[in-house]
XYZ file of C-alpha atoms in Angstrom:
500
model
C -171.550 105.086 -17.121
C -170.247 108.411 -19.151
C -172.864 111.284 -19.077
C -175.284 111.670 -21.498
C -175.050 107.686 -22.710
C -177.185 104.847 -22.500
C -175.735 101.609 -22.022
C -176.077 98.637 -24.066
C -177.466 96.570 -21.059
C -180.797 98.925 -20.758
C -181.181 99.506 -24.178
C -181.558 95.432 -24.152
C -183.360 95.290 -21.125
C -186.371 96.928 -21.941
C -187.310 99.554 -24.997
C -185.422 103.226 -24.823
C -187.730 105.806 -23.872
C -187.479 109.746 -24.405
C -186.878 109.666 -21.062
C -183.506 107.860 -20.543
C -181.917 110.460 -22.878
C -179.662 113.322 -21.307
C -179.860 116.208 -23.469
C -177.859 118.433 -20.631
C -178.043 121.139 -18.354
C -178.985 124.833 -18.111
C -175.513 125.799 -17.471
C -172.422 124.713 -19.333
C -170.235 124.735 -16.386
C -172.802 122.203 -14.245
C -172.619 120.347 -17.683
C -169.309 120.367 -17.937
C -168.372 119.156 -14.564
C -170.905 116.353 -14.453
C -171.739 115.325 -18.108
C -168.278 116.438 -20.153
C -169.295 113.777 -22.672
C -172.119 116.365 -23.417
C -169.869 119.085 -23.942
C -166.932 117.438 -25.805
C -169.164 115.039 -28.560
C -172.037 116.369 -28.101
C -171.003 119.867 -29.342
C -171.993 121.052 -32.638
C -169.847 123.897 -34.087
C -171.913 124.722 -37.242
C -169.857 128.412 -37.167
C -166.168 126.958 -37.029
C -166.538 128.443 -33.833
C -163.769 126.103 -32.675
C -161.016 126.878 -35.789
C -161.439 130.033 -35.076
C -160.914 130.455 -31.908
C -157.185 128.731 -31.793
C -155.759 129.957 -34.583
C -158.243 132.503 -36.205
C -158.057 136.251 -36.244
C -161.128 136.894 -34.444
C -161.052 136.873 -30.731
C -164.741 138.389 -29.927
C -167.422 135.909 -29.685
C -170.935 137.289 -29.677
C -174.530 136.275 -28.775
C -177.394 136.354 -26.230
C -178.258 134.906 -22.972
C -178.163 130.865 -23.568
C -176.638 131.397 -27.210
C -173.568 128.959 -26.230
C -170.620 131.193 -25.396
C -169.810 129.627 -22.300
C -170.567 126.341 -23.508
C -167.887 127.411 -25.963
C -165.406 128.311 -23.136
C -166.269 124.899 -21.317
C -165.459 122.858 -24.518
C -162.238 124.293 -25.243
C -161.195 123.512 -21.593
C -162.291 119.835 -22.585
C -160.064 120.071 -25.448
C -156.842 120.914 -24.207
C -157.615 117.593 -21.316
C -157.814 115.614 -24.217
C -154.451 113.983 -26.282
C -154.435 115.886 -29.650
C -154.031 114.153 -32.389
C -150.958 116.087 -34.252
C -149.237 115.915 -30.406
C -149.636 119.728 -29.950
C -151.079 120.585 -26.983
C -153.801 123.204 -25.956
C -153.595 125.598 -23.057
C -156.765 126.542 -22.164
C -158.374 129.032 -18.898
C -161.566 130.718 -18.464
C -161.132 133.758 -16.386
C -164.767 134.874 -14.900
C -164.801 138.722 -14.338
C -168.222 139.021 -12.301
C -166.791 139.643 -9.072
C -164.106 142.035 -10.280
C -164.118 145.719 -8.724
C -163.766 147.972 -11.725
C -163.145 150.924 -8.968
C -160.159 148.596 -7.667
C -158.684 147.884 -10.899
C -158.138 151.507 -11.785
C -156.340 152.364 -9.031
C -153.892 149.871 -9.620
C -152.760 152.376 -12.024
C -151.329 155.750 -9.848
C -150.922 157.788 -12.980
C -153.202 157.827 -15.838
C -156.013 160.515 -15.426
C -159.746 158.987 -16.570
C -160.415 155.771 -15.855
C -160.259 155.209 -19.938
C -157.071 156.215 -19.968
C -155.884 153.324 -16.404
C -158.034 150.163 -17.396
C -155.815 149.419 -20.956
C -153.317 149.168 -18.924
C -155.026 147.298 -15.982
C -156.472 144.483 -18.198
C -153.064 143.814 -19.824
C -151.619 143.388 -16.640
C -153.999 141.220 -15.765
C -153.807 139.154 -19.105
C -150.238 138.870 -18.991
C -149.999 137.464 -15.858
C -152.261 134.908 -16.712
C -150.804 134.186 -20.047
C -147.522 133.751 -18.123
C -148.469 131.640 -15.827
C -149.909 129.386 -18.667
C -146.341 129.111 -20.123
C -145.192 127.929 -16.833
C -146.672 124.751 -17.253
C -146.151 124.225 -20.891
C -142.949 121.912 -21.098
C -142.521 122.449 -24.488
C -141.812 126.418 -24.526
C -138.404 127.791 -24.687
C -139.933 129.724 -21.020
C -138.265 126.643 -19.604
C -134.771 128.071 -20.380
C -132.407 131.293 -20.285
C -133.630 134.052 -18.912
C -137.721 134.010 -19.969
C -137.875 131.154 -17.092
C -136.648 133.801 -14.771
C -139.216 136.203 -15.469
C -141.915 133.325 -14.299
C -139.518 133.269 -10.965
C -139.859 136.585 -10.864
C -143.259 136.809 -10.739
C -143.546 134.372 -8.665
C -141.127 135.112 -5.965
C -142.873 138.709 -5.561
C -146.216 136.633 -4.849
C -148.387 137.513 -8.401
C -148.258 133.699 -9.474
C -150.075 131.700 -9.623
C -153.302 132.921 -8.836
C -156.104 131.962 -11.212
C -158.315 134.564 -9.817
C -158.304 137.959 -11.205
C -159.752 139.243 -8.176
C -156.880 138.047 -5.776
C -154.364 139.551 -8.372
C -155.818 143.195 -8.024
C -155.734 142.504 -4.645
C -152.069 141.478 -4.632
C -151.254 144.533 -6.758
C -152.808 146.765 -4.605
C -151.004 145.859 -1.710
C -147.806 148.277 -0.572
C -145.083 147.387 -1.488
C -145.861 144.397 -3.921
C -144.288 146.166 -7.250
C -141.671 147.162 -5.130
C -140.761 143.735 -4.473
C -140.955 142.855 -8.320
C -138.853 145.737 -8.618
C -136.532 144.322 -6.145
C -136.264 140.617 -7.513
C -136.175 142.189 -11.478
C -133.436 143.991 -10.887
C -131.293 141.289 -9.311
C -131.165 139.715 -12.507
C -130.486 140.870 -15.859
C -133.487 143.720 -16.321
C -132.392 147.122 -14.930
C -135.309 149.134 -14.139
C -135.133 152.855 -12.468
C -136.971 152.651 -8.969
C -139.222 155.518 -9.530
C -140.530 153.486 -12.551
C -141.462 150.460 -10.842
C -145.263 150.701 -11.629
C -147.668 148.413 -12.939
C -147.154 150.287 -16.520
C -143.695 149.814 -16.939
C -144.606 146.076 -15.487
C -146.438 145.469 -18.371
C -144.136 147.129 -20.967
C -141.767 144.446 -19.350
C -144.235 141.378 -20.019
C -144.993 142.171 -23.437
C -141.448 142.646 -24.470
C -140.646 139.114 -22.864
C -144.069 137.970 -24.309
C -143.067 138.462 -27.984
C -140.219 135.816 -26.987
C -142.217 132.970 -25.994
C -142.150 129.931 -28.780
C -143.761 126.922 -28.725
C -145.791 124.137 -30.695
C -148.083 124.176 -28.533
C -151.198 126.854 -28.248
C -152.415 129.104 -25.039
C -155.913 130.362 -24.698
C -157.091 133.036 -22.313
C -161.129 133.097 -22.207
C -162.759 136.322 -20.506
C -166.181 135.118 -19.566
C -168.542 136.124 -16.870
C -169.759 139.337 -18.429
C -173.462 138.903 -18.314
C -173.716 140.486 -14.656
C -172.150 143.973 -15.792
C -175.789 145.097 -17.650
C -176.308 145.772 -14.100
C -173.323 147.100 -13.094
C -173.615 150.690 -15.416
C -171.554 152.866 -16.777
C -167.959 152.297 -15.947
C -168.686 148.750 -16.594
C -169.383 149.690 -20.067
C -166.184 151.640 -20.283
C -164.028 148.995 -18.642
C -165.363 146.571 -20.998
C -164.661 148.543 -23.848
C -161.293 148.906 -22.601
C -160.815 145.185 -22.077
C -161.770 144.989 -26.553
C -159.716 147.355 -27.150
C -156.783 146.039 -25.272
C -157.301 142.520 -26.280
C -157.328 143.330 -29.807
C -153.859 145.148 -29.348
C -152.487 142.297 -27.587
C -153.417 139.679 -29.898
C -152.142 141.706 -33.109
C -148.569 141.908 -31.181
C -148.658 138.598 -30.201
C -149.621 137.295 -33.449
C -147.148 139.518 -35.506
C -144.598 138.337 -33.098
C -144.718 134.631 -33.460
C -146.293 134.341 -29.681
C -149.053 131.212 -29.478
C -151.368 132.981 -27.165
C -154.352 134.421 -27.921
C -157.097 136.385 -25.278
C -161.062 135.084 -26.651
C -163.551 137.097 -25.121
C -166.878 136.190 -25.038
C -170.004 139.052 -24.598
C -173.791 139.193 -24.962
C -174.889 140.602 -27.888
C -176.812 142.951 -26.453
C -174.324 144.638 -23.722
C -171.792 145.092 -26.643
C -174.190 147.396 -28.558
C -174.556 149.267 -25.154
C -171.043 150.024 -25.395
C -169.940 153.649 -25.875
C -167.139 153.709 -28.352
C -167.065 154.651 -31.853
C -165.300 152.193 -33.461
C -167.563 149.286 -32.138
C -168.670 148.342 -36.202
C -165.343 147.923 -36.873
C -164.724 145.545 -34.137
C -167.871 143.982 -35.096
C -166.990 143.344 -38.387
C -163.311 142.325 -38.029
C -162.903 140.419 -35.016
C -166.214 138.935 -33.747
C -168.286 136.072 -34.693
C -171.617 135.921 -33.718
C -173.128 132.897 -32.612
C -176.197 132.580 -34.818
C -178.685 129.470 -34.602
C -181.211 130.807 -36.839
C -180.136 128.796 -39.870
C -182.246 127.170 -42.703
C -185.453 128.785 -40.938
C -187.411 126.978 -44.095
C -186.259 124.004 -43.364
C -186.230 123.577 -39.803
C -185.051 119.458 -40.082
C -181.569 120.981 -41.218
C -181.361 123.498 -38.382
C -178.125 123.419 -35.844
C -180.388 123.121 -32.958
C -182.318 119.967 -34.132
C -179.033 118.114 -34.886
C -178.061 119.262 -31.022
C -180.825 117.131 -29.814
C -180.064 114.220 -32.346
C -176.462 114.074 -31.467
C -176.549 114.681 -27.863
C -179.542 111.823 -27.598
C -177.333 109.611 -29.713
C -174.162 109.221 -27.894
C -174.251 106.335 -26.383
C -176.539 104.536 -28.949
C -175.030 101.625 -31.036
C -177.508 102.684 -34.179
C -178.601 106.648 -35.139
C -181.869 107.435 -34.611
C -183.916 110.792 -35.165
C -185.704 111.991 -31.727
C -188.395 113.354 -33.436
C -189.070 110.891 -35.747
C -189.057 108.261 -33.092
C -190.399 110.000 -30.112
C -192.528 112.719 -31.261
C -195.831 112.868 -33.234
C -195.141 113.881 -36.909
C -197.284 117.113 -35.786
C -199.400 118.595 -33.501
C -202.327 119.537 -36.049
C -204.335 116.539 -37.536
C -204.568 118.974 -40.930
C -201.156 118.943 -41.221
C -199.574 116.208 -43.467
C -196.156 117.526 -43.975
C -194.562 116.229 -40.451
C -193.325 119.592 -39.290
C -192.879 118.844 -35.578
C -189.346 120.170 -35.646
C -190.330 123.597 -37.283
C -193.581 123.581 -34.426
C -190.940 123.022 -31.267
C -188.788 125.525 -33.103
C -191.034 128.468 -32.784
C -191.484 127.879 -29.352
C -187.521 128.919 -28.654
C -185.529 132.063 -29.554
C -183.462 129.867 -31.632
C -180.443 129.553 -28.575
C -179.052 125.892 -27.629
C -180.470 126.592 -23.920
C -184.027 126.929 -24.910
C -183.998 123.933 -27.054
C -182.642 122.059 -24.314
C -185.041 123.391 -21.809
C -187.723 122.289 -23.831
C -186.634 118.704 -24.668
C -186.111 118.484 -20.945
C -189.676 119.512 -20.129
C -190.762 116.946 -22.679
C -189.235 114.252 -21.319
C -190.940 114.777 -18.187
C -194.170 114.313 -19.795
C -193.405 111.691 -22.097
C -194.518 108.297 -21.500
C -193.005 104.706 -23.115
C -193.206 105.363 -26.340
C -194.517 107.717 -29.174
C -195.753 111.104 -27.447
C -199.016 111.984 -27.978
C -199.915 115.756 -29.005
C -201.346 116.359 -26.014
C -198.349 115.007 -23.698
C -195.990 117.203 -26.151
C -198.714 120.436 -25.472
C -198.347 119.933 -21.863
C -194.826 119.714 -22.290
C -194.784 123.027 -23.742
C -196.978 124.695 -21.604
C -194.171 123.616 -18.776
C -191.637 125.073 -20.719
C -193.202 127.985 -21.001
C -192.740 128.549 -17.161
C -189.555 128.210 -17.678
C -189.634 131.089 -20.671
C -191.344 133.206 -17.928
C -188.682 132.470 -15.483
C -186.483 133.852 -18.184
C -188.254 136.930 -18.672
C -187.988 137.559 -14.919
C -184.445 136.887 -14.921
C -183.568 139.412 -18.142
C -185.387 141.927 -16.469
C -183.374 141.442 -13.331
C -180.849 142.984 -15.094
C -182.805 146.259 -15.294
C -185.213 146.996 -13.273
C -185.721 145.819 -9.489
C -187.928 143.480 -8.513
C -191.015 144.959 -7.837
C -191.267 146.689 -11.388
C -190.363 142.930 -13.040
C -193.657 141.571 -10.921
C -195.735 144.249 -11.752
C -195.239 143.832 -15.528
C -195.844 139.934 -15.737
C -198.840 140.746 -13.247
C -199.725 143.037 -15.764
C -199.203 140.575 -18.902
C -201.415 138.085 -17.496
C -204.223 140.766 -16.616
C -204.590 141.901 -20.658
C -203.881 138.189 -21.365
C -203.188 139.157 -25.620
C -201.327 137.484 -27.425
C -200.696 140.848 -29.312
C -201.316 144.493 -27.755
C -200.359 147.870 -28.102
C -198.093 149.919 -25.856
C -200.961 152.160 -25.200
C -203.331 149.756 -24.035
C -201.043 148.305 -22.072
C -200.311 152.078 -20.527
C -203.792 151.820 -19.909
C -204.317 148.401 -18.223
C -201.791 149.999 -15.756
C -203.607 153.230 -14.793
C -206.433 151.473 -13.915
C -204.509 148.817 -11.702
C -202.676 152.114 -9.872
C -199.496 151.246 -10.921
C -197.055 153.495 -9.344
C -196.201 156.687 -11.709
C -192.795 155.164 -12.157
C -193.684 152.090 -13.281
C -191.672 151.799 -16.661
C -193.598 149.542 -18.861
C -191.482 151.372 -21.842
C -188.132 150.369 -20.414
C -189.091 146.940 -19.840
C -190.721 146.173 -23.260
C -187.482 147.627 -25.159
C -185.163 144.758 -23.056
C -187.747 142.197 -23.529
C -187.522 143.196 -27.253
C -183.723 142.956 -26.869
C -183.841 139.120 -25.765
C -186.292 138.718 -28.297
C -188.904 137.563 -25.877
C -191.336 139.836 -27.668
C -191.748 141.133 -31.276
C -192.979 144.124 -33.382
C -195.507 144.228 -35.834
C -196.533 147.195 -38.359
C -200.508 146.254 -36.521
C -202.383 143.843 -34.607
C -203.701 142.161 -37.555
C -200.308 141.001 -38.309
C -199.535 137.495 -38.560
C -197.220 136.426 -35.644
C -194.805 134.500 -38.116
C -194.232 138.131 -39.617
C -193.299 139.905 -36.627
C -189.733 141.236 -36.222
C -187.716 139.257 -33.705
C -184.164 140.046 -32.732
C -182.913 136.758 -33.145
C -183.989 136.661 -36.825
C -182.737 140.391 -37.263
C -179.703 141.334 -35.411
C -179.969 145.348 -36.028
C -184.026 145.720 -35.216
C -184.849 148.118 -32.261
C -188.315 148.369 -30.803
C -191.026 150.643 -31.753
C -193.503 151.041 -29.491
C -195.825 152.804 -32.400
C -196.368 149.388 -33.245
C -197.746 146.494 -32.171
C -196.449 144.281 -29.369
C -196.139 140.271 -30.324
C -195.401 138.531 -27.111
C -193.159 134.969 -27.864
C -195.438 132.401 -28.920
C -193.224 129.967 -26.380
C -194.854 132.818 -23.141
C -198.153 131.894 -24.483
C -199.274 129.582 -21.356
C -196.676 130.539 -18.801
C -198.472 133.922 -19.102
C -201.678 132.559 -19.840
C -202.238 134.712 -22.793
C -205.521 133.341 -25.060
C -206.936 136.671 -27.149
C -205.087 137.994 -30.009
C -205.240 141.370 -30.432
């Protein structure tokens, strides 16, 4: 039976409950490896995320932790396994860059100066290769003929293909003697290339020129994911990354101009690209990113993306539609309440990401019984999702700040127990518990305000709804003049009852 379905045969063997629905996994890559279905029909691409991404101009794909980007990545791979319909096929590979040594990429490059100046060049190389490598197995590019099929010997015969691990290529580069033996099997054929110049630069002055050759009907995708774990990696992470925009943007407007059908998508929290130092970041922003945004029709939170996630992924295997929260859910959780607004109440309990909304339909189902849910089996549903929003918090501010700072401040949390507090008497609450002098409560509110696990408020009296979130504004910073609003979804995890 295909992931995320039900079959006929138990639909008709006893009534479907909430819980014999699949609505996925944490992770898109556990998801896509054990429920594709999930991933490939279940997908919702209320952006054109999908359009734009093969064929579009804009190559940088923004949002935060859980937002979808490497769901993204995972269904594209999907894609090109399945027949297309027109007969052209997709090329499709995620390269992860977590584990790369930013220290061992630059010295790849022997000339160059800064590091600014060596990691263009560096991420090019490694791009090409790839992209290369990808034409190697696409039987319907002209790579298959004349000379462009010996520059894919070439490569190979000095050992740099394939390798689908950018790691192992920087390794390989690095080695003595490696460009010399590119050097070595170029020049046997028809490329003469002076010996003193046989460096990864002139390399990849080589590749592009052979690049702008390639034809084909058919389209190649490079997708750069695995960026999350650089917010803890510092400041040449930041400039490396930077370098890797900057370089992908060049190489996509040659390519493009050039007739090439390869593009490089690279995919980057929101909040480590504003970290980034360059100056022409708005620029970037504005002409080559999309931003994956689920915070649509937030007065009418029946239409939103992230409700019809849970509808379609629930219905997949069903012969007849059916709404989840019509069917499963009580119309709402306060008796005064006639308008039916359950999906607008779960709503406010996420930061309006896929992952989140998942989360809690999955802590839901573990509550839920054989038929309708009661409001209090959804309430303790939600107060064991908001463990898991805690666990979140943890895990953003493992990005930071070590461990015992992270413990300290959800210690902390729990101790004032407000739903809504001010910086100072939080600063307070930690003198008298001795917190160390370092303790950096300031730091740690300004990334929780980041992944918009808290909110400001002009003062206490301030009704939560009102409080600026960064997932309903994309530009607000914290300002720890005013008041803090904790998520409502931490309410329980963090056992928070008083507000203000």
């Amino acid at each position: 039976m295909a992931a995320g379905r039900i079959s006929v045969g138990h639909q008709r063997a006893k009534r479907v409950r909430l819980k014999d629905f699949d609505f996925g996994e944490m992770e898109a890559e556990a998801e896509a490896r054990d429920q594709p279905d999930l991933l490939l029909s279940g997908f919702i691409d209320h952006l054109g995320m999908i359009e734009e991404a093969r064929d579009g101009r804009r190559f940088l794909f923004l949002g935060y932790k859980g937002s979808g980007k490497s769901g993204l990545a995972e269904h594209l791979a999907l894609l090109a396994d399945q027949e297309s319909p027109n007969g052209k096929e997709l090329f499709v590979r995620v390269l992860h860059i977590a584990d790369l040594s930013f220290t061992n990429m630059a010295q790849m490059i022997e000339k160059g100066g800064e590091n600014e100046a060596r990691f263009p060049v560096a991420w090019s190389w490694l791009l090409l290769l790839q992209m290369f490598d990808s034409f190697g197995e696409d039987k319907g590019a002209n790579v298959h003929e004349g000379d462009l099929w010996y520059v894919i010997d070439a490569l190979k015969d000095a050992g740099f293909l394939p390798d689908a691990k950018l790691i192992k290529t920087v390794e390989t580069t690095l080695k003595k003697g490696a460009g010399l033996k590119l050097w070595d099997v170029i020049n046997v054929g028809t490329e003469k290339m002076e010996k003193s110049n046989a460096d990864v630069p002139c390399f990849v002055e080589w590749l592009k020129r052979n690049a702008r050759r390639v034809r084909s009907p058919n389209r190649h995708l490079l997708v750069v994911d695995g960026l999350d774990d650089l917010l803890r990696k510092g400041k040449q992470a930041y400039v490396a990354l930077e370098c890797l925009l900057f370089e992908a943007k060049r190489l996509n407007n040659e390519l493009s101009r050039n007739g090439t059908p390869a593009k490089v998508i690279v995919l980057c929290r929101t909040d480590l690209f504003d970290l980034l130092p360059g100056g022409n970041n708005n620029r970037l922003h504005q002409v080559y990113a999309v931003e994956l945004n689920w915070s649509d029709h937030p007065d009418h939170p029946k239409d939103s993306a992230l409700v019809r996630i849970i509808n379609r992924r629930a219905n997949l295997g069903l012969k007849e539609e059916i709404d989840i929260f019509d069917t499963f859910l009580p119309p709402s959780l306060d008796p005064r309440d006639s308008r039916g607004d359950i999906q607008g109440h779960l709503l406010e309990h996420t930061r309006r990401i896929p992952r989140d909304m998942v989360m809690l339909f999955k802590c839901l189902q573990k509550h839920s019984g054989s038929g309708r849910m009661t409001p209090n089996q959804v309430f303790d549903g939600l107060a064991a999702y908001s463990n898991y929003l805690v666990g979140e918090m943890a895990d953003e501010l493992g990005h930071h700040v070590e461990r015992e700072q992270i413990n300290a401040a959800i210690s902390l949390f729990k101790q004032v127990r407000k739903q809504a507090v001010s910086v100072g008497e939080l600063e307070h609450h930690a003198k008298l518990l001795r917190y160390a002098s370092d303790f950096e409560i300031r730091r740690i509110l300004r990334v929780l305000f980041d992944c918009s696990l808290i909110g400001n408020g002009p003062n206490v009296k301030s009704n939560p709804r009102d409080a600026i979130f960064k997932f309903r504004d994309r530009y607000a910073t914290f300002n720890p003049s005013q008041t803090v609003f904790f998520h409502r979804g931490l309410w329980k995890g963090l056992d928070l009852r008083a507000f203000g």
